[in-house]
Coordinates of C-alpha atoms (C1' of nucleotides) in Angstrom, one line a residue:
Chain A
M1 CA 6.2 28.8 -16.0
P2 CA 7.5 26.4 -14.1
S3 CA 11.8 25.2 -14.2
M4 CA 12.3 21.7 -15.3
K5 CA 13.5 21.0 -11.6
D6 CA 10.0 21.9 -10.2
T7 CA 8.4 20.0 -12.7
I8 CA 10.7 17.3 -12.0
T9 CA 9.2 17.9 -8.2
T10 CA 6.0 17.7 -9.2
V11 CA 5.9 15.0 -10.7
A12 CA 8.1 13.1 -8.0
V13 CA 5.7 13.9 -5.8
D14 CA 2.5 12.8 -7.2
L15 CA 5.0 9.5 -8.2
F16 CA 6.2 8.5 -5.3
H17 CA 2.7 9.1 -3.4
R18 CA 0.8 7.5 -5.9
K19 CA 3.3 4.3 -6.4
G20 CA 6.0 4.6 -3.6
Y21 CA 9.4 6.3 -4.1
F22 CA 11.2 2.0 -4.8
A23 CA 8.3 1.1 -7.1
T24 CA 8.9 5.0 -9.0
S25 CA 11.7 4.4 -11.6
I26 CA 13.8 7.8 -12.8
S27 CA 12.9 6.8 -16.2
E28 CA 9.1 6.7 -15.4
I29 CA 9.4 10.1 -14.0
A30 CA 10.9 11.6 -17.0
R31 CA 8.8 10.2 -19.3
Q32 CA 5.7 12.3 -17.5
C33 CA 8.2 15.1 -17.7
G34 CA 9.0 14.9 -21.2
I35 CA 12.6 14.6 -21.0
Q36 CA 15.2 11.7 -21.2
K37 CA 16.3 9.7 -17.8
A38 CA 19.6 11.4 -18.4
S39 CA 18.2 15.0 -18.0
I40 CA 16.9 14.0 -14.7
Y41 CA 20.6 13.8 -13.6
Y42 CA 21.3 17.8 -14.9
H43 CA 19.2 18.8 -12.1
Y44 CA 19.3 16.3 -9.1
P45 CA 22.1 14.1 -8.5
S46 CA 20.5 11.3 -7.6
K47 CA 16.6 9.6 -7.0
E48 CA 17.7 9.3 -3.5
N49 CA 18.1 13.4 -3.7
I50 CA 14.9 13.6 -5.1
L51 CA 13.2 12.4 -2.4
F52 CA 15.1 14.2 0.5
H53 CA 14.6 17.3 -1.0
I54 CA 10.9 17.1 -0.7
Q55 CA 11.1 16.2 2.2
Q56 CA 13.2 18.6 3.8
V57 CA 11.2 21.4 2.0
T58 CA 7.6 19.8 3.2
M59 CA 9.1 20.1 6.6
E60 CA 10.8 23.2 6.7
E61 CA 7.3 24.8 5.6
L62 CA 5.3 23.0 7.6
T63 CA 6.8 24.0 10.8
A64 CA 7.0 27.6 9.7
Y65 CA 3.3 27.4 8.7
L66 CA 2.8 26.2 12.4
R67 CA 5.1 29.0 14.4
A68 CA 3.7 31.8 11.8
N69 CA 0.1 30.3 13.1
L70 CA 1.3 30.3 16.4
D71 CA 2.6 33.3 16.7
G72 CA 1.4 36.0 19.6
R73 CA -0.8 33.4 21.4
T74 CA -0.3 32.7 24.7
D75 CA -3.5 31.3 25.7
I76 CA -2.9 27.6 26.4
E77 CA -6.3 25.5 24.8
E78 CA -6.2 28.7 21.9
C79 CA -2.8 26.9 20.9
M80 CA -3.6 23.7 20.6
G81 CA -6.9 24.6 18.8
V82 CA -4.3 26.4 16.2
A83 CA -2.2 23.9 16.4
V84 CA -4.3 21.4 15.6
R85 CA -5.8 23.4 13.3
S86 CA -2.6 24.3 11.1
H87 CA -1.1 20.8 11.5
V88 CA -4.3 19.5 9.9
R89 CA -5.1 22.0 7.3
F90 CA -1.4 22.0 6.0
H91 CA -1.5 18.0 5.5
L92 CA -4.8 18.3 4.1
D93 CA -3.4 21.2 1.4
R94 CA 0.0 19.1 1.0
Q95 CA -1.4 15.8 0.7
K96 CA 1.0 14.2 -1.1
E97 CA 4.2 15.8 0.2
T98 CA 3.6 15.3 3.9
F99 CA 2.3 11.4 2.9
I100 CA 5.7 11.2 1.7
A101 CA 7.6 12.5 4.1
N102 CA 5.7 10.6 6.4
S103 CA 6.1 7.0 4.7
E104 CA 9.3 7.2 2.8
L105 CA 11.8 7.5 5.3
R106 CA 13.4 3.9 4.5
G107 CA 14.4 5.6 0.8
L108 CA 17.1 8.2 2.6
T109 CA 20.6 7.6 3.2
P110 CA 21.8 7.4 6.7
E111 CA 22.4 10.7 7.1
H112 CA 19.4 12.4 5.4
Y113 CA 17.3 9.8 7.0
L114 CA 19.1 11.6 10.5
E115 CA 18.1 15.1 9.4
I116 CA 14.6 14.4 8.5
V117 CA 13.8 12.8 11.9
R118 CA 15.9 15.8 13.6
Q119 CA 13.2 18.4 12.0
R120 CA 10.5 15.9 13.0
D121 CA 11.2 16.3 16.4
E122 CA 11.6 20.1 16.5
Y123 CA 8.2 20.2 15.0
E124 CA 6.8 17.5 17.3
Q125 CA 8.7 19.5 21.1
I126 CA 6.1 22.4 19.4
F127 CA 3.3 20.2 19.8
Q128 CA 5.1 18.7 23.5
R129 CA 5.7 22.1 24.9
I130 CA 2.0 23.1 25.0
I131 CA 1.0 20.0 26.0
R132 CA 3.4 20.8 28.9
E133 CA 2.4 23.6 29.9
G134 CA -1.2 22.9 29.6
I135 CA -0.9 20.2 32.4
A136 CA 1.2 22.2 34.8
A137 CA -1.3 24.7 34.4
G138 CA -4.0 22.1 35.5
V139 CA -6.2 22.8 31.7
F140 CA -5.0 18.9 30.7
T141 CA -5.9 15.8 32.2
A142 CA -2.1 15.0 32.8
A143 CA -0.7 11.4 31.0
D144 CA 2.4 11.1 29.4
V145 CA 3.5 14.0 27.4
K146 CA 5.6 12.5 24.4
I147 CA 2.4 9.9 23.9
L148 CA 0.0 12.4 24.0
S149 CA 1.6 14.3 21.4
Y150 CA 2.4 11.1 18.7
A151 CA -1.3 10.4 19.5
I152 CA -2.5 13.5 18.4
L153 CA -0.1 14.1 15.8
T154 CA -0.8 10.4 14.4
L155 CA -4.2 11.1 14.8
C156 CA -4.4 14.1 12.7
N157 CA -2.1 12.6 9.3
G158 CA -5.0 10.4 9.5
G159 CA -6.9 12.6 7.1
A160 CA -4.5 12.9 4.6
I161 CA -4.5 9.0 4.4
W162 CA -8.4 9.2 3.2
F163 CA -8.8 13.1 2.2
K164 CA -10.7 13.6 -1.3
P165 CA -9.9 17.6 -2.2
R166 CA -13.0 16.7 -4.6
G167 CA -15.1 14.7 -1.3
R168 CA -18.0 15.7 0.5
M169 CA -16.3 17.8 3.6
P170 CA -14.1 20.5 3.1
V171 CA -10.9 20.8 4.5
D172 CA -12.3 23.6 7.6
A173 CA -14.6 21.1 8.7
I174 CA -12.4 18.2 9.2
A175 CA -10.1 20.5 11.1
E176 CA -12.5 21.7 13.1
I177 CA -13.8 17.6 14.0
Y178 CA -9.9 17.2 14.8
E179 CA -9.7 20.3 17.1
N180 CA -12.7 19.4 19.1
F181 CA -11.7 15.4 19.7
V182 CA -8.2 16.2 20.3
L183 CA -9.2 19.3 23.2
R184 CA -11.9 17.3 24.5
G185 CA -9.5 14.1 24.8
L186 CA -7.1 16.7 26.7
K187 CA -8.7 18.6 29.1
V188 CA -9.7 17.8 32.7
G189 CA -13.4 17.5 33.3
D190 CA -15.8 15.3 35.4
L191 CA -16.2 13.0 32.8
A192 CA -13.0 10.8 32.9
A193 CA -14.3 9.3 36.2
A194 CA -17.5 8.2 34.7
A195 CA -15.7 6.9 31.5
A196 CA -13.5 4.7 33.0
G197 CA -15.6 2.0 34.1
P198 CA -14.3 -0.2 36.6
D199 CA -11.6 1.7 38.1
P200 CA -12.6 4.9 38.9
Q201 CA -9.9 7.5 38.2
A202 CA -7.6 6.8 35.4
A203 CA -4.1 6.7 37.1
P204 CA -1.4 9.0 35.1
L205 CA 1.2 5.9 34.9
Chain B
M1 CA 9.6 -27.0 14.8
P2 CA 8.4 -24.8 12.5
S3 CA 7.8 -25.2 8.6
M4 CA 10.0 -23.7 6.0
K5 CA 6.8 -21.9 4.6
D6 CA 6.1 -20.5 8.6
T7 CA 10.4 -19.2 8.6
I8 CA 9.8 -18.1 4.7
T9 CA 6.7 -16.1 5.8
T10 CA 8.3 -14.7 10.0
V11 CA 11.3 -14.0 7.5
A12 CA 9.0 -11.7 5.1
V13 CA 7.6 -10.5 8.4
D14 CA 10.6 -9.2 9.2
L15 CA 11.8 -7.4 6.0
F16 CA 8.9 -6.3 4.8
H17 CA 8.6 -4.2 8.3
R18 CA 12.3 -3.3 7.9
K19 CA 13.3 -2.2 4.4
G20 CA 9.8 -2.4 2.4
Y21 CA 8.3 -4.8 0.2
F22 CA 9.5 -3.1 -2.6
A23 CA 12.8 -3.1 -1.6
T24 CA 13.2 -6.2 0.0
S25 CA 14.4 -9.4 -2.3
I26 CA 13.5 -12.5 -2.9
S27 CA 17.3 -13.3 -2.5
E28 CA 17.7 -11.8 0.8
I29 CA 14.3 -13.5 2.1
A30 CA 15.8 -16.8 0.7
R31 CA 19.2 -16.3 2.3
Q32 CA 17.8 -15.3 5.7
C33 CA 16.2 -18.7 5.6
G34 CA 19.4 -20.7 4.8
I35 CA 18.0 -22.2 1.3
Q36 CA 18.1 -21.3 -2.3
K37 CA 16.2 -18.4 -3.9
A38 CA 14.4 -20.8 -6.4
S39 CA 13.4 -22.8 -3.3
I40 CA 10.6 -20.0 -2.4
Y41 CA 9.0 -20.6 -5.5
Y42 CA 8.1 -24.4 -4.3
H43 CA 6.0 -22.6 -0.9
Y44 CA 5.0 -19.9 -2.7
P45 CA 4.1 -19.0 -5.9
S46 CA 5.2 -15.4 -6.5
K47 CA 6.5 -12.4 -4.7
E48 CA 3.2 -10.7 -4.3
N49 CA 1.9 -13.8 -2.7
I50 CA 3.4 -13.9 0.2
L51 CA 2.4 -10.0 0.8
F52 CA -1.2 -11.4 0.0
H53 CA -0.8 -14.3 2.5
I54 CA 0.7 -12.1 5.5
Q55 CA -1.9 -9.2 5.3
Q56 CA -5.1 -11.8 4.6
V57 CA -3.6 -13.5 7.8
T58 CA -3.4 -10.9 9.2
M59 CA -7.2 -8.9 8.9
E60 CA -8.8 -12.2 9.6
E61 CA -7.1 -12.6 12.7
L62 CA -7.4 -8.8 13.7
T63 CA -11.5 -8.7 13.0
A64 CA -11.5 -12.5 15.2
Y65 CA -9.7 -10.9 17.9
L66 CA -12.5 -8.0 17.8
R67 CA -15.4 -10.1 17.4
A68 CA -13.8 -12.3 20.5
N69 CA -13.5 -9.4 22.5
L70 CA -17.0 -7.8 22.1
D71 CA -18.7 -10.9 22.3
G72 CA -21.7 -11.0 24.7
R73 CA -21.2 -6.8 25.6
T74 CA -24.2 -4.7 25.3
D75 CA -23.1 -1.5 26.9
I76 CA -22.0 1.0 24.4
E77 CA -19.4 3.3 26.3
E78 CA -18.0 -0.3 27.1
C79 CA -18.3 -1.8 23.7
M80 CA -16.1 1.6 22.5
G81 CA -13.5 0.4 25.4
V82 CA -13.2 -3.1 24.7
A83 CA -13.0 -2.1 21.2
V84 CA -10.0 0.5 21.3
R85 CA -8.2 -1.6 23.6
S86 CA -8.5 -4.9 21.4
H87 CA -7.6 -2.8 18.4
V88 CA -4.8 -1.2 20.1
R89 CA -3.8 -4.7 22.1
F90 CA -3.7 -5.9 18.4
H91 CA -1.5 -3.5 16.9
L92 CA 1.8 -3.5 19.6
D93 CA 1.5 -7.6 19.8
R94 CA 1.4 -7.9 16.0
Q95 CA 3.2 -4.5 15.0
K96 CA 4.9 -5.8 12.0
E97 CA 2.0 -7.7 10.6
T98 CA 0.0 -4.8 10.8
F99 CA 2.5 -2.4 9.7
I100 CA 2.5 -3.9 6.4
A101 CA -1.1 -4.6 6.1
N102 CA -1.7 -0.5 6.6
S103 CA 1.3 0.2 4.2
E104 CA 2.4 -1.9 1.9
L105 CA -1.3 -2.3 0.1
R106 CA 0.6 -0.6 -3.3
G107 CA 2.3 -3.8 -3.3
L108 CA -0.4 -6.2 -4.1
T109 CA -2.5 -7.2 -7.5
P110 CA -5.7 -5.7 -8.2
E111 CA -7.8 -8.6 -7.0
H112 CA -5.6 -8.8 -3.6
Y113 CA -6.0 -5.3 -3.5
L114 CA -9.4 -5.1 -3.6
E115 CA -9.7 -8.4 -1.1
I116 CA -7.9 -7.2 1.6
V117 CA -9.5 -3.1 1.3
R118 CA -13.0 -5.4 1.8
Q119 CA -12.0 -7.2 4.7
R120 CA -10.9 -3.5 6.2
D121 CA -13.9 -2.2 5.5
E122 CA -15.7 -5.0 7.5
Y123 CA -13.7 -4.3 10.6
E124 CA -14.2 -0.8 9.9
Q125 CA -17.8 -1.0 10.1
I126 CA -17.7 -2.5 13.4
F127 CA -16.5 0.7 14.6
Q128 CA -18.9 2.3 13.3
R129 CA -21.9 0.3 14.3
I130 CA -21.0 1.4 18.1
I131 CA -20.4 5.0 17.1
R132 CA -23.5 5.2 15.2
E133 CA -25.7 3.2 18.3
G134 CA -23.6 5.3 20.6
I135 CA -24.6 8.8 18.8
A136 CA -28.4 7.7 18.6
A137 CA -28.2 6.6 22.2
G138 CA -26.9 10.1 23.0
V139 CA -23.9 8.8 24.5
F140 CA -21.1 10.3 22.1
T141 CA -21.9 13.4 20.3
A142 CA -23.0 13.7 17.3
A143 CA -20.3 14.1 14.3
D144 CA -19.7 12.3 10.7
V145 CA -19.3 8.5 11.9
K146 CA -17.1 7.6 8.9
I147 CA -14.7 10.7 10.1
L148 CA -14.3 9.7 13.2
S149 CA -14.1 5.7 12.7
Y150 CA -10.9 7.1 10.7
A151 CA -9.4 9.2 13.3
I152 CA -10.1 6.3 16.0
L153 CA -8.6 3.9 14.2
T154 CA -5.8 6.1 12.8
L155 CA -5.0 7.2 16.2
C156 CA -4.5 3.9 17.4
N157 CA -2.8 2.3 14.6
G158 CA -0.4 5.1 15.6
G159 CA 1.1 3.0 18.3
A160 CA 2.5 0.0 16.4
I161 CA 4.9 3.2 14.6
W162 CA 6.6 4.4 17.6
F163 CA 6.1 1.4 20.4
K164 CA 9.2 -0.4 20.9
P165 CA 8.6 -3.9 23.0
R166 CA 11.5 -3.4 24.9
G167 CA 10.4 0.4 25.4
R168 CA 9.6 1.9 28.7
M169 CA 5.5 1.3 28.5
P170 CA 3.5 -2.0 29.1
V171 CA 1.0 -2.4 26.5
D172 CA -2.1 -2.6 29.0
A173 CA -0.7 1.1 29.9
I174 CA -0.9 2.1 26.4
A175 CA -4.1 0.8 25.5
E176 CA -5.3 2.6 29.1
I177 CA -4.5 5.9 27.6
Y178 CA -5.8 5.6 24.0
E179 CA -8.8 4.7 25.4
N180 CA -9.6 7.2 27.6
F181 CA -8.3 9.5 25.2
V182 CA -10.8 7.8 22.4
L183 CA -13.8 8.2 25.2
R184 CA -13.0 11.6 25.6
G185 CA -13.2 12.1 22.4
L186 CA -16.5 11.3 21.9
K187 CA -18.9 11.6 24.3
V188 CA -21.3 14.3 25.0
G189 CA -20.5 16.8 27.8
D190 CA -20.3 20.6 28.3
L191 CA -16.5 20.7 27.5
A192 CA -17.2 21.5 24.1
A193 CA -18.6 24.7 24.3
A194 CA -15.8 25.8 27.1
A195 CA -13.1 24.8 24.8
A196 CA -13.2 27.2 22.2
G197 CA -11.4 29.3 24.2
P198 CA -11.9 33.5 23.2
D199 CA -14.6 33.2 20.7
P200 CA -17.1 31.1 22.2
Q201 CA -17.6 28.9 18.5
A202 CA -14.3 28.0 16.7
A203 CA -15.1 29.6 13.7
P204 CA -14.0 27.7 10.8
L205 CA -11.8 30.1 9.9
Chain C
dG1 C1' 33.5 30.8 -27.1
dC2 C1' 30.9 29.6 -22.9
dC3 C1' 27.4 28.2 -19.9
dT4 C1' 22.6 25.8 -19.8
dA5 C1' 20.0 22.3 -20.8
dC6 C1' 19.5 18.5 -23.0
dC7 C1' 20.5 14.3 -26.1
dT8 C1' 22.2 9.3 -27.4
dA9 C1' 24.2 5.3 -26.2
dC10 C1' 25.6 2.1 -23.0
dC11 C1' 27.4 0.1 -18.2
dG12 C1' 27.5 -3.0 -14.7
dT13 C1' 23.6 -5.3 -11.3
dC14 C1' 20.7 -7.4 -9.2
dC15 C1' 15.8 -8.5 -10.0
dG16 C1' 11.0 -12.0 -10.2
dG17 C1' 11.0 -16.0 -11.8
dT18 C1' 11.9 -20.2 -14.8
dA19 C1' 13.7 -25.2 -16.4
dG20 C1' 15.8 -29.0 -15.2
dG21 C1' 17.9 -31.8 -11.5
dT22 C1' 18.6 -34.9 -7.2
dA23 C1' 18.9 -36.8 -2.2
dG24 C1' 16.4 -38.9 0.6
dG25 C1' 12.0 -40.7 2.7
dC26 C1' 7.3 -43.5 2.4
dC27 C1' 4.9 -46.7 0.5
dA28 C1' 3.1 -50.5 -2.3
dT29 C1' 4.1 -54.5 -4.6
dT30 C1' 6.4 -58.8 -5.3
Chain D
dA1 C1' 13.1 -58.2 2.9
dA2 C1' 14.0 -56.2 -0.9
dT3 C1' 12.6 -53.5 -5.2
dG4 C1' 10.6 -49.9 -7.4
dG5 C1' 8.5 -45.4 -8.4
dC6 C1' 6.7 -41.3 -6.7
dC7 C1' 6.5 -37.0 -3.9
dT8 C1' 8.5 -33.5 -1.8
dA9 C1' 11.7 -30.2 -0.7
dC10 C1' 15.1 -28.8 -1.8
dC11 C1' 19.5 -27.4 -6.0
dT12 C1' 22.1 -25.2 -9.8
dA13 C1' 22.1 -22.4 -13.9
dC14 C1' 20.2 -19.3 -16.5
dC15 C1' 16.6 -15.9 -18.2
dG16 C1' 14.8 -10.9 -20.3
dG17 C1' 14.5 -6.9 -18.8
dA18 C1' 14.7 -3.3 -16.1
dC19 C1' 17.2 -0.9 -12.8
dG20 C1' 20.6 3.5 -11.2
dG21 C1' 23.7 5.6 -13.0
dT22 C1' 27.6 7.7 -16.5
dA23 C1' 30.5 9.3 -20.7
dG24 C1' 30.4 12.6 -23.6
dG25 C1' 27.7 15.1 -27.4
dT26 C1' 25.4 19.0 -29.2
dA27 C1' 22.0 23.0 -29.9
dG28 C1' 21.0 27.5 -29.2
dG29 C1' 21.3 31.3 -26.3
dC30 C1' 24.1 34.9 -23.4

DNA sequence: GCCTACCTACCGTCCGGTAGGTAGGCCATT
DNA sequence: AATGGCCTACCTACCGGACGGTAGGTAGGC
């Protein structure tokens, strides 16, 4: 049986995801937990702290999951494939939490905001390292590393927006589509020359 | 000189973008316009209506911009390239509005919500048509059309989140990166077979 | 006897929205 | 040219209600 604090967190995740942080009231969270509003403050010091707690735990677990999946691998392409699949799978499995962690940053205090941004940077840097190594090894097409990393991550986050757990697509099928799309987009090959149309070689700018 | 209604709209766009719809109050909009709160209601019937107006105008102009750019073109690859560039450019030029149109749907009344979703569907269908034709013509790799369109659009929306108008990258450079990435991700080629690394076909695990 | 996990009752603040008033420009009639 | 009336674009003052949060109390288990 889950503790009341866990129940509060679960209910808050659901409401923040469905209605947004600012549109969700403490009273409503309490009501869905079957307790009074004041009792929330026994478990959490403030509304903002519930939000922060959700985001922090989510970011920690997201990063840990990626690290565990990458552990021991060295092949660059394999790393990127694993990273994309790991990212997509986590975002589909933990749809509500990741959505909150991506879109409700504005509800945080300045200090907590900085902390979450720091954790996110750390996570992004794992992807950037893989891209950088891939370009250095001549496996990936040269382009701005940060922009590529943002592109890949936003792309995969997208899944969490429209994905319906009971829909026609299983999680792994989606992860595979994204993996293929990303790897094809990154890898060097003579496709680029034909793709750019009028101007022959897309300069790395 | 802009009318007061235009000023209100501009201020609202800025605040909704910076703080979010629910975290923005009518009083604050009024203050930044240099008028009293009640005067807002001379120009708009409700707070929600300001949000709806912003979203509707944005979606209309976004679609019109895409249609104008595609006008007369028939080559499929070219169409997709143009569509991506058009989408990215609009999202970077009208960063605040598109961000609001993408993330503040929950502030709308049910009727207005349906209306915006309808407009968005219409826009997405333009991309889906290009993808479908590309697959039929054997130019693009076969995959789920809806998922591909969502992937492309989310990917390009991403730019509007981190893009800074005064940053080091000009709009067209970003648009080109995205265009190349998308086209390389879509096009057929023998890369896919080689991409999976050790095991020939990435098992869905 | 004390700590945990709740409760009831209440606080001040701010919210979206409304009622009703008014200054000043425009316009038709005399 | 002067008058009267109406419309535009604001204003002040206020409403009920919901908000996040607090004070203080209490039942029951260790």
